[in-house]
Amino acid sequence: MDMAIGAIPALISGVAALFWFLPLWLLGPTHIRRRIRPVRPKGVHTAAMSVPAGPAAPEAR
């Protein structure tokens, strides 16, 4: 970039790119993880979350 547009514009564009991509690299994955994490109701024991939903299986005879 230094040879193409000069030293000062290359430095400015590099700093601008850093301030643009740094939040994306740091906050982007955090935001995605927060959106896909399952939400557990407060006060519910974690073992209760492992019970399958739906009707119970018929008992074997």
mmCIF file of C-alpha atoms in Angstrom:
data_model
loop_
_atom_site.group_PDB
_atom_site.id
_atom_site.type_symbol
_atom_site.label_atom_id
_atom_site.label_comp_id
_atom_site.label_asym_id
_atom_site.label_seq_id
_atom_site.Cartn_x
_atom_site.Cartn_y
_atom_site.Cartn_z
ATOM 1 C CA MET A 1 0.000 0.000 0.000
ATOM 2 C CA ASP A 2 2.898 2.353 0.726
ATOM 3 C CA MET A 3 4.102 2.245 -2.868
ATOM 4 C CA ALA A 4 0.609 2.410 -4.363
ATOM 5 C CA ILE A 5 -0.949 5.276 -2.420
ATOM 6 C CA GLY A 6 1.806 6.708 -0.192
ATOM 7 C CA ALA A 7 2.900 6.260 3.404
ATOM 8 C CA ILE A 8 0.317 8.400 5.200
ATOM 9 C CA PRO A 9 -2.762 7.112 3.318
ATOM 10 C CA ALA A 10 -1.470 3.530 3.743
ATOM 11 C CA LEU A 11 -1.124 4.062 7.493
ATOM 12 C CA ILE A 12 -4.576 5.615 7.734
ATOM 13 C CA SER A 13 -6.189 2.799 5.746
ATOM 14 C CA GLY A 14 -4.391 0.173 7.846
ATOM 15 C CA VAL A 15 -5.573 1.725 11.101
ATOM 16 C CA ALA A 16 -9.098 2.071 9.706
ATOM 17 C CA ALA A 17 -9.101 -1.597 8.679
ATOM 18 C CA LEU A 18 -7.866 -2.589 12.145
ATOM 19 C CA PHE A 19 -10.636 -0.626 13.887
ATOM 20 C CA TRP A 20 -13.208 -2.094 11.488
ATOM 21 C CA PHE A 21 -12.206 -5.759 11.719
ATOM 22 C CA LEU A 22 -11.111 -5.974 15.356
ATOM 23 C CA PRO A 23 -14.667 -5.650 16.764
ATOM 24 C CA LEU A 24 -15.902 -8.142 14.180
ATOM 25 C CA TRP A 25 -13.240 -10.681 15.177
ATOM 26 C CA LEU A 26 -13.862 -10.212 18.893
ATOM 27 C CA LEU A 27 -17.551 -9.433 19.222
ATOM 28 C CA GLY A 28 -18.916 -11.377 16.249
ATOM 29 C CA PRO A 29 -18.252 -14.871 17.646
ATOM 30 C CA THR A 30 -19.458 -13.787 21.090
ATOM 31 C CA HIS A 31 -22.718 -12.560 19.602
ATOM 32 C CA ILE A 32 -23.188 -15.778 17.618
ATOM 33 C CA ARG A 33 -22.464 -17.973 20.662
ATOM 34 C CA ARG A 34 -24.944 -15.999 22.725
ATOM 35 C CA ARG A 35 -27.664 -16.433 20.088
ATOM 36 C CA ILE A 36 -27.259 -20.219 19.691
ATOM 37 C CA ARG A 37 -26.821 -21.055 23.400
ATOM 38 C CA PRO A 38 -29.939 -22.774 24.770
ATOM 39 C CA VAL A 39 -31.813 -20.720 27.309
ATOM 40 C CA ARG A 40 -32.545 -22.476 30.607
ATOM 41 C CA PRO A 41 -35.253 -21.194 32.904
ATOM 42 C CA LYS A 42 -33.962 -19.865 36.223
ATOM 43 C CA GLY A 43 -34.381 -22.214 39.152
ATOM 44 C CA VAL A 44 -34.647 -25.376 37.027
ATOM 45 C CA HIS A 45 -32.144 -28.104 37.813
ATOM 46 C CA THR A 46 -29.992 -29.106 34.836
ATOM 47 C CA ALA A 47 -31.003 -32.785 35.158
ATOM 48 C CA ALA A 48 -34.597 -31.766 34.447
ATOM 49 C CA MET A 49 -33.465 -30.360 31.112
ATOM 50 C CA SER A 50 -32.296 -33.813 29.940
ATOM 51 C CA VAL A 51 -35.793 -35.359 30.109
ATOM 52 C CA PRO A 52 -37.076 -35.869 26.559
ATOM 53 C CA ALA A 53 -40.186 -33.933 25.638
ATOM 54 C CA GLY A 54 -43.269 -35.737 24.404
ATOM 55 C CA PRO A 55 -45.277 -38.749 25.484
ATOM 56 C CA ALA A 56 -43.619 -41.458 27.532
ATOM 57 C CA ALA A 57 -42.664 -44.668 25.785
ATOM 58 C CA PRO A 58 -45.058 -47.603 26.371
ATOM 59 C CA GLU A 59 -43.849 -50.077 28.947
ATOM 60 C CA ALA A 60 -42.648 -53.485 27.817
ATOM 61 C CA ARG A 61 -44.919 -56.401 28.633
#
